[in-house]
Coordinates of C-alpha atoms and ligand atoms in Angstrom, one line a residue:
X1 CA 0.7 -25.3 -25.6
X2 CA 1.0 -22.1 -23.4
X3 CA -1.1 -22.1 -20.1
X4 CA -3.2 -19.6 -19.6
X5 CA -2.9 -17.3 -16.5
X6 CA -4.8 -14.4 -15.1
X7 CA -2.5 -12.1 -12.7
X8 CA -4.0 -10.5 -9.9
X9 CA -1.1 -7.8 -8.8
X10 CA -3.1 -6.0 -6.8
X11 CA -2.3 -3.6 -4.4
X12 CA 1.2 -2.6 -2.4
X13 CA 4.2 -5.0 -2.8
X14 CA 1.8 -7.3 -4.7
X15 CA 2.7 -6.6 -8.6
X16 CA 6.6 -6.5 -7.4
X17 CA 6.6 -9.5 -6.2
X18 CA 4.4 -11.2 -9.2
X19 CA 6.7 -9.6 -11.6
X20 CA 9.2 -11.6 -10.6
X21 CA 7.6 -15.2 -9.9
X22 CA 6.9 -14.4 -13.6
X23 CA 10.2 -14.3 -14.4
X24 CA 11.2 -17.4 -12.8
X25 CA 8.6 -19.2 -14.3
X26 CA 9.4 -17.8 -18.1
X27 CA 12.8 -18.5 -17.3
X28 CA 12.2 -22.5 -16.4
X29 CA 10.9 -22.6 -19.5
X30 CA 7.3 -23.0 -18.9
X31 CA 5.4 -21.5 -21.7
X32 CA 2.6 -18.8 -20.0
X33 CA -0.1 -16.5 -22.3
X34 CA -1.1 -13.9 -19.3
X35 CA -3.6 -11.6 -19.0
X36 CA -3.6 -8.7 -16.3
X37 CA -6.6 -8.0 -14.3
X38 CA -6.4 -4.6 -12.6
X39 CA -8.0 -5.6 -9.0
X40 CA -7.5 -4.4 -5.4
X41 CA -8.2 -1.3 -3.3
X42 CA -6.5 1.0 -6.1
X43 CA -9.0 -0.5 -8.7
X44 CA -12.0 0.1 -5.8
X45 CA -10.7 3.7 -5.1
X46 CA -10.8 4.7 -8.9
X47 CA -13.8 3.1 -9.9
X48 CA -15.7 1.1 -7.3
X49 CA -15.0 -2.4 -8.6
X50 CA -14.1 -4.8 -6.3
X51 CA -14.8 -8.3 -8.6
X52 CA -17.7 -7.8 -10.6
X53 CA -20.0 -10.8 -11.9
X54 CA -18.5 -9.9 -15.2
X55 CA -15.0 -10.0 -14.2
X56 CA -15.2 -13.2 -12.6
X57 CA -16.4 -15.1 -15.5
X58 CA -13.4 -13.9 -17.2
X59 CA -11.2 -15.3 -14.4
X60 CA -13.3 -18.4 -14.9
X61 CA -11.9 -19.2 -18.5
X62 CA -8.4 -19.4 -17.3
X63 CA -6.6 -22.4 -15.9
X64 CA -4.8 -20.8 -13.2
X65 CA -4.4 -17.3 -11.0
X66 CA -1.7 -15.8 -9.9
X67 CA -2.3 -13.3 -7.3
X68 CA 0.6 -10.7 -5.6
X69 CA -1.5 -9.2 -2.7
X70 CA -4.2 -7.0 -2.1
X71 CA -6.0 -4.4 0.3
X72 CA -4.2 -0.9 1.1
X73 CA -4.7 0.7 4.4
X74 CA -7.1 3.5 2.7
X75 CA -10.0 0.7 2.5
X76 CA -12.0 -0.1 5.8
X77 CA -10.9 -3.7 6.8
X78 CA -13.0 -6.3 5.1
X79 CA -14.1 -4.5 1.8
X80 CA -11.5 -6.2 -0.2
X81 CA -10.3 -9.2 1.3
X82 CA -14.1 -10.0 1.4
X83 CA -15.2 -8.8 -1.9
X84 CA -12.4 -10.0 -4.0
X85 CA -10.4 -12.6 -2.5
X86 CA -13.2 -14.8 -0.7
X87 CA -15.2 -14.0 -3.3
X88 CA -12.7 -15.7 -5.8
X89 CA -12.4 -18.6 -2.9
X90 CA -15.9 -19.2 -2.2
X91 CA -17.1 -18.9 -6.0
X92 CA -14.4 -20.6 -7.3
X93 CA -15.1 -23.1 -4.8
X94 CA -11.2 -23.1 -4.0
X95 CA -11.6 -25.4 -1.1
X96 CA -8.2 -26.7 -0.4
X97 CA -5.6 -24.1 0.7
X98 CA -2.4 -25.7 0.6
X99 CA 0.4 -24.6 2.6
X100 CA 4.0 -26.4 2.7
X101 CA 6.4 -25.4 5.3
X102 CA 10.0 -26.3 4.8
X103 CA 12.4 -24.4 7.0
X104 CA 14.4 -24.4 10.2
X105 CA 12.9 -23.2 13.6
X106 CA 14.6 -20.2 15.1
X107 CA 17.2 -21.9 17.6
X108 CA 16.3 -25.5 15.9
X109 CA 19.2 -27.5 13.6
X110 CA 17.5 -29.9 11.4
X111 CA 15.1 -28.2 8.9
X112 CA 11.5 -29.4 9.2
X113 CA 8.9 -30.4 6.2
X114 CA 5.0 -30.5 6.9
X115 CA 1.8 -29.2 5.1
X116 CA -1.2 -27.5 6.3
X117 CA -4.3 -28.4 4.4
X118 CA -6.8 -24.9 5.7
X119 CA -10.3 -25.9 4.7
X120 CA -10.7 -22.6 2.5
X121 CA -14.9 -22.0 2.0
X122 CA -16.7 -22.7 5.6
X123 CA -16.1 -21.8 9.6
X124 CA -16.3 -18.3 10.7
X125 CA -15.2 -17.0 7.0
X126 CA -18.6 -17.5 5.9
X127 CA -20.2 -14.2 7.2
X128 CA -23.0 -15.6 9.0
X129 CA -23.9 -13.5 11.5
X130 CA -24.6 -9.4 12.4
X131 CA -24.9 -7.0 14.7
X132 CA -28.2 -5.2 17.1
X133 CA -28.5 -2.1 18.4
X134 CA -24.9 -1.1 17.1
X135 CA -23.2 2.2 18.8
X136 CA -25.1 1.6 21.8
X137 CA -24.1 0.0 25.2
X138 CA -26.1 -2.9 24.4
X139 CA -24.6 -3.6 21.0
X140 CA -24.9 -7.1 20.3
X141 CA -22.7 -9.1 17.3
X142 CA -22.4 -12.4 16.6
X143 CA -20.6 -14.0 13.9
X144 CA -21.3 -18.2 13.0
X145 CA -19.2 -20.7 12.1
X146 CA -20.6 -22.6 9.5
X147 CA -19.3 -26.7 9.1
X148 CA -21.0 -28.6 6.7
X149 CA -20.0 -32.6 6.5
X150 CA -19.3 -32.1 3.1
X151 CA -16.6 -29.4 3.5
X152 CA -14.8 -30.7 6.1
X153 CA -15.0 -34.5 4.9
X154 CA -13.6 -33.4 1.5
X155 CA -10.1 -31.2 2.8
X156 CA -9.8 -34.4 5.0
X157 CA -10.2 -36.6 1.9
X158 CA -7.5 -34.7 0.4
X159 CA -5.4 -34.5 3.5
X160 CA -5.0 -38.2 3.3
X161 CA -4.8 -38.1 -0.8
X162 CA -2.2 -35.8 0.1
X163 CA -0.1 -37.8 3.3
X164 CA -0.2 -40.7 0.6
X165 CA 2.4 -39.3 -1.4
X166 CA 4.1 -38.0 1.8
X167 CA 5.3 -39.3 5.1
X168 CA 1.8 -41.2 5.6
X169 CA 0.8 -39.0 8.4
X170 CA -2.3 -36.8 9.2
X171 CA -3.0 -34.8 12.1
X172 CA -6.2 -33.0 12.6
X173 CA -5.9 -29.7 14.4
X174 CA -9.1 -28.5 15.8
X175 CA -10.8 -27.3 19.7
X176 CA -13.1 -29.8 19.7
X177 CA -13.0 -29.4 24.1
X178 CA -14.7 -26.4 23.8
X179 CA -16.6 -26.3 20.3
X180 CA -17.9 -29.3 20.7
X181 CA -20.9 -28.8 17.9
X182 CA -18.2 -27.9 15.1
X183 CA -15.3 -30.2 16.8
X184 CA -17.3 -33.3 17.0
X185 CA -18.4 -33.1 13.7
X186 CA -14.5 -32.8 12.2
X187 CA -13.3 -35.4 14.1
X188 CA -16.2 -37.6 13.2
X189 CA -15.4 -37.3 9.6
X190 CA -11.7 -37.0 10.2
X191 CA -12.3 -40.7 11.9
X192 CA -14.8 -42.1 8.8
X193 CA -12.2 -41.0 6.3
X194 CA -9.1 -42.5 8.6
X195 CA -10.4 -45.9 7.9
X196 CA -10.2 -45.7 4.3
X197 CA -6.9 -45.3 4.6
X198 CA -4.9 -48.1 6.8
X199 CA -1.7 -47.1 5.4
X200 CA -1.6 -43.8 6.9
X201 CA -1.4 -43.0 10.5
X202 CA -3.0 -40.2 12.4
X203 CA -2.9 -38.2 15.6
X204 CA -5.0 -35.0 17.0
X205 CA -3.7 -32.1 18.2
X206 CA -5.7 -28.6 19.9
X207 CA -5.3 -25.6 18.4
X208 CA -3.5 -24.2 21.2
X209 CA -1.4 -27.2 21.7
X210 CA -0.3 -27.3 18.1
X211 CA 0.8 -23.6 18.7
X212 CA 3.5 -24.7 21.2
X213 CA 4.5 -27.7 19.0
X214 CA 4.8 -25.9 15.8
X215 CA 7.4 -23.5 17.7
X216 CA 9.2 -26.3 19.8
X217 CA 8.8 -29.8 17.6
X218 CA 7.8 -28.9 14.2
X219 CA 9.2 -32.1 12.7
X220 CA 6.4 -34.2 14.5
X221 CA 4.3 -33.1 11.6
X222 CA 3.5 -34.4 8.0
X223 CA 0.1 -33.4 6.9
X224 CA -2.1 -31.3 9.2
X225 CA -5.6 -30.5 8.0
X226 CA -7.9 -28.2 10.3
X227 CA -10.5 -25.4 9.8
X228 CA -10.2 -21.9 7.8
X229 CA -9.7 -19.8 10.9
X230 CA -7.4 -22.0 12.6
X231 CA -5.7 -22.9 9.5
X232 CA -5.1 -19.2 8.7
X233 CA -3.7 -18.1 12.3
X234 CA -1.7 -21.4 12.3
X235 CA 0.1 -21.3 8.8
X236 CA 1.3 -17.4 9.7
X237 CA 2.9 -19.1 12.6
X238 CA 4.3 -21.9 10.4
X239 CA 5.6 -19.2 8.4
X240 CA 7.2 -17.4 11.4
X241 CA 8.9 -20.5 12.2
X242 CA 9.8 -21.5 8.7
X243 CA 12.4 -18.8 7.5
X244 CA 9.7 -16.4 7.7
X245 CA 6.6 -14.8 5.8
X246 CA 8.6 -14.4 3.1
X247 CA 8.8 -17.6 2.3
X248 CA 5.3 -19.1 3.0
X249 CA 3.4 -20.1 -0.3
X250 CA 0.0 -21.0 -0.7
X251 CA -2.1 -22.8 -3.5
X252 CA -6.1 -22.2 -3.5
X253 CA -7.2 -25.0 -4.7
X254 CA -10.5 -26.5 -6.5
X255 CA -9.2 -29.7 -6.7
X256 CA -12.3 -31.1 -8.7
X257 CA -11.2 -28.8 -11.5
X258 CA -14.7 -27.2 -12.3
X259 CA -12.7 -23.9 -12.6
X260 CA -9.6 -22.0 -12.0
X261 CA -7.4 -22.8 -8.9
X262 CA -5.2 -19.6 -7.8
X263 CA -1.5 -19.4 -6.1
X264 CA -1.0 -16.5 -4.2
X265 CA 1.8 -15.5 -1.2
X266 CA 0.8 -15.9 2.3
X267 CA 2.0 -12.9 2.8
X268 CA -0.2 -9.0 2.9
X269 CA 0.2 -6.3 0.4
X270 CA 3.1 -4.5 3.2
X271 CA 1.7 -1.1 1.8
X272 CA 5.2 0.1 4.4
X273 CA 7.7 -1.3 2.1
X274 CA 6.0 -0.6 -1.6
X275 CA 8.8 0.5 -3.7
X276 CA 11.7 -0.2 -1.5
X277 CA 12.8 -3.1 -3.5
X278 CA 12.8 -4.9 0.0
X279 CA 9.7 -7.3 -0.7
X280 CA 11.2 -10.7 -1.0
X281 CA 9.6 -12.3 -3.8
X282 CA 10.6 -15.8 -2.8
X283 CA 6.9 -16.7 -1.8
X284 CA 5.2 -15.3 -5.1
X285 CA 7.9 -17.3 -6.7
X286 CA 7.1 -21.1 -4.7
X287 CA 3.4 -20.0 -4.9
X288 CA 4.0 -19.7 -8.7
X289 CA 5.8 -23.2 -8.5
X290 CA 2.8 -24.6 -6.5
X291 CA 0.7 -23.5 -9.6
X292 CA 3.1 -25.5 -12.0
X293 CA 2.8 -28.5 -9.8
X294 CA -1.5 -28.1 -10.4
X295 CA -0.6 -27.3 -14.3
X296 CA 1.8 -30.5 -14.7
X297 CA 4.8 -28.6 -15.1
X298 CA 6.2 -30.5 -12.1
X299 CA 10.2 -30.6 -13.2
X300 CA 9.8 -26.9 -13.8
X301 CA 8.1 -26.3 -10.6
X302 CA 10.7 -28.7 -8.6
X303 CA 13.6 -26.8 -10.5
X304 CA 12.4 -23.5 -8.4
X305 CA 11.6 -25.1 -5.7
X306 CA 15.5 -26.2 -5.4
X307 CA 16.5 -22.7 -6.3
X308 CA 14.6 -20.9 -3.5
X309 CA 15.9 -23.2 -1.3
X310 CA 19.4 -22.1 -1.5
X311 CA 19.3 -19.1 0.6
X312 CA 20.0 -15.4 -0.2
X313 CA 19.7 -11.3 0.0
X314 CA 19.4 -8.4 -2.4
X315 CA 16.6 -6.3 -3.5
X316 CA 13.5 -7.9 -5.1
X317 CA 14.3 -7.6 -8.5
X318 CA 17.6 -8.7 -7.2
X319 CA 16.7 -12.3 -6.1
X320 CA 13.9 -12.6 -8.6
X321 CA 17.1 -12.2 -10.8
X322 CA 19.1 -14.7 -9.0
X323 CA 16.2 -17.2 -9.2
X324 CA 15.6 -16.3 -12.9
X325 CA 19.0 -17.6 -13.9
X326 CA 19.0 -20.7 -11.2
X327 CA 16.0 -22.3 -13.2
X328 CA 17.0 -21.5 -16.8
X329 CA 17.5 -24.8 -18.8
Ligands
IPM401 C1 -4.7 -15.3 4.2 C2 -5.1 -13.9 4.5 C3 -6.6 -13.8 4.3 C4 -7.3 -14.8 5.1 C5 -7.2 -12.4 4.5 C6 -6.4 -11.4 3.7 C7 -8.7 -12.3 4.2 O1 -4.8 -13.6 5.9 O2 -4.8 -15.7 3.0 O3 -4.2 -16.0 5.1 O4 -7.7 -14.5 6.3 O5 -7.6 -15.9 4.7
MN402 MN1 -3.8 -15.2 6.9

């Protein structure tokens, strides 16, 4: 039977590059019924609709979403990547987001292979917060980060879930010698959830450390689970040191499976390169493979995953081309 999938082009190089991780995917042979949903700051210019109430139940009766990018530079920061995708993250309750890094370190030899698990619905991406007295000298903002024991215990949970299948090897990355409130209560649960699993070993790393070791020793890693801010500024990095943002995948998961789970680039919208035929589609295309791995399709999904790994250039519709005819069976 034919998955059903709801694609989110969205805005600048974003329906490019989603063209063509549908391609790949047709062309491994997965059967997909899709339906496109016309969201992003175009969509808000026209009409004013960011994700209505309506629109997200629709998303809701799909198994999966596949997302391009979105938010264009004619959009004050915030409105969309607020309104539309944490609003699909938070309501969704997408509260994994899984992001592999496979690649070889500028000036390194040996490619390196590690996942960051980014708790995806808490910390600073809440919104808690506001501002006093704003435009005057004495403006005042703050901005919360919110930790619940629940949200952190259960990306830990599936950090471990995860390192099972892997190289049995967790490290938490937090700053928990300066937050101390938010830091103490990660490592506590970090610690309660280590000793359910014996089998798997475990290390901790600061934020700022783990900087310097993601650039110089990348292949000390396995499974790294942290916090939504940290995990966002950390997996551009692994990214950068990965063959590039081009190549860096992400899956939004709801593990539980009360809704849809959604598979989107790492990557922005590049609003600089839209219709160049320079995007690389090559992480819409593993993001659309880490969707397949969530649908079952795994020897579909490891088929691509083997074809993006042979390296190569060309235009956008060029590779997605090239990839196309790799994964044909
Ligand atoms: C990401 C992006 C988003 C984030 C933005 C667009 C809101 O940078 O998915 O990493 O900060 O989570
Ligand atoms: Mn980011």
């Amino acid at each position: 039977m034919a998955h059903r999938i709801a694609v989110i082009g969205g805005d600048g190089i974003g329906p490019e590059v989603t063209a063509e991780a549908l391609k790949v995917v047709r062309a491994a042979g997965v059967q997909i019924d899709t339906v496109d949903f016309d969201l992003g700051g175009a969509r808000y210019l026209r009409d004013g609709e960011i994700l209505s109430d309506t629109t997200l139940d629709q998303l809701r009766d799909f198994q999966a979403i596949l997302l391009g990018a979105v938010g264009t530079p004619d959009v004050p920061p915030g409105v969309i990547e607020r309104g539309l995708l944490l609003k699909m993250r938070f309501e969704l309750d997408l509260y994994i987001n899984q992001r592999p890094f496979i690649g070889t370190a500028p000036g390194g030899t040996e490619p390196h292979d590690f996942v960051v698990i980014r708790e995806n619905t808490e910390g600073p991406y809440v919104g808690e917060g506001g501002v006093l007295r704003k435009g005057t000298p004495h403006e005042v903002a703050t901005q919360g980060s919110v930790n619940t024991r629940m949200g952190a215990e259960r990306a830990i949970r599936y950090a471990f879930e995860l390192a099972m299948n892997r190289r049995r090897y967790v490290t938490l990355v937090h700053k928990t010698n300066v937050l101390t409130f938010a830091g103490d209560l990660w490592q506590r649960a970090f610690n309660d959830v280590a000793a359910e699993y014996p089998q798997v070993s475990t290390a901790y790393n600061h934020v700022d450390a783990a900087c310097i070791y993601f650039v110089q020793d990348p292949h000390r890693y396995d499974v790294i689970v942290t916090d939504n801010l940290f995990g966002d500024i950390l997996t551009d990095l692994g990214g950068a040191v990965s063959g590039g943002i081009g190549l860096a995948s992400s899956a939004n998961l709801n593990p539980a499976r009360t809704g849809p789970s959604m598979f989107e680039p790492v990557h922005g919208s590049a609003p600089d390169i839209v219709g160049t035929g320079k995007a690389n589609p090559t992480a819409a295309v593993l993001s659309a493979a880490l969707m397949l791995d969530f649908l079952g399709e795994t020897p579909a999904a490891d088929r691509i995953r083997a074809a993006c790994a042979e390296p190569g250039t060309g235009s956008t519709t060029e590779i997605g081309d090239r990839l196309a005819a790799a994964v044909a069976v």
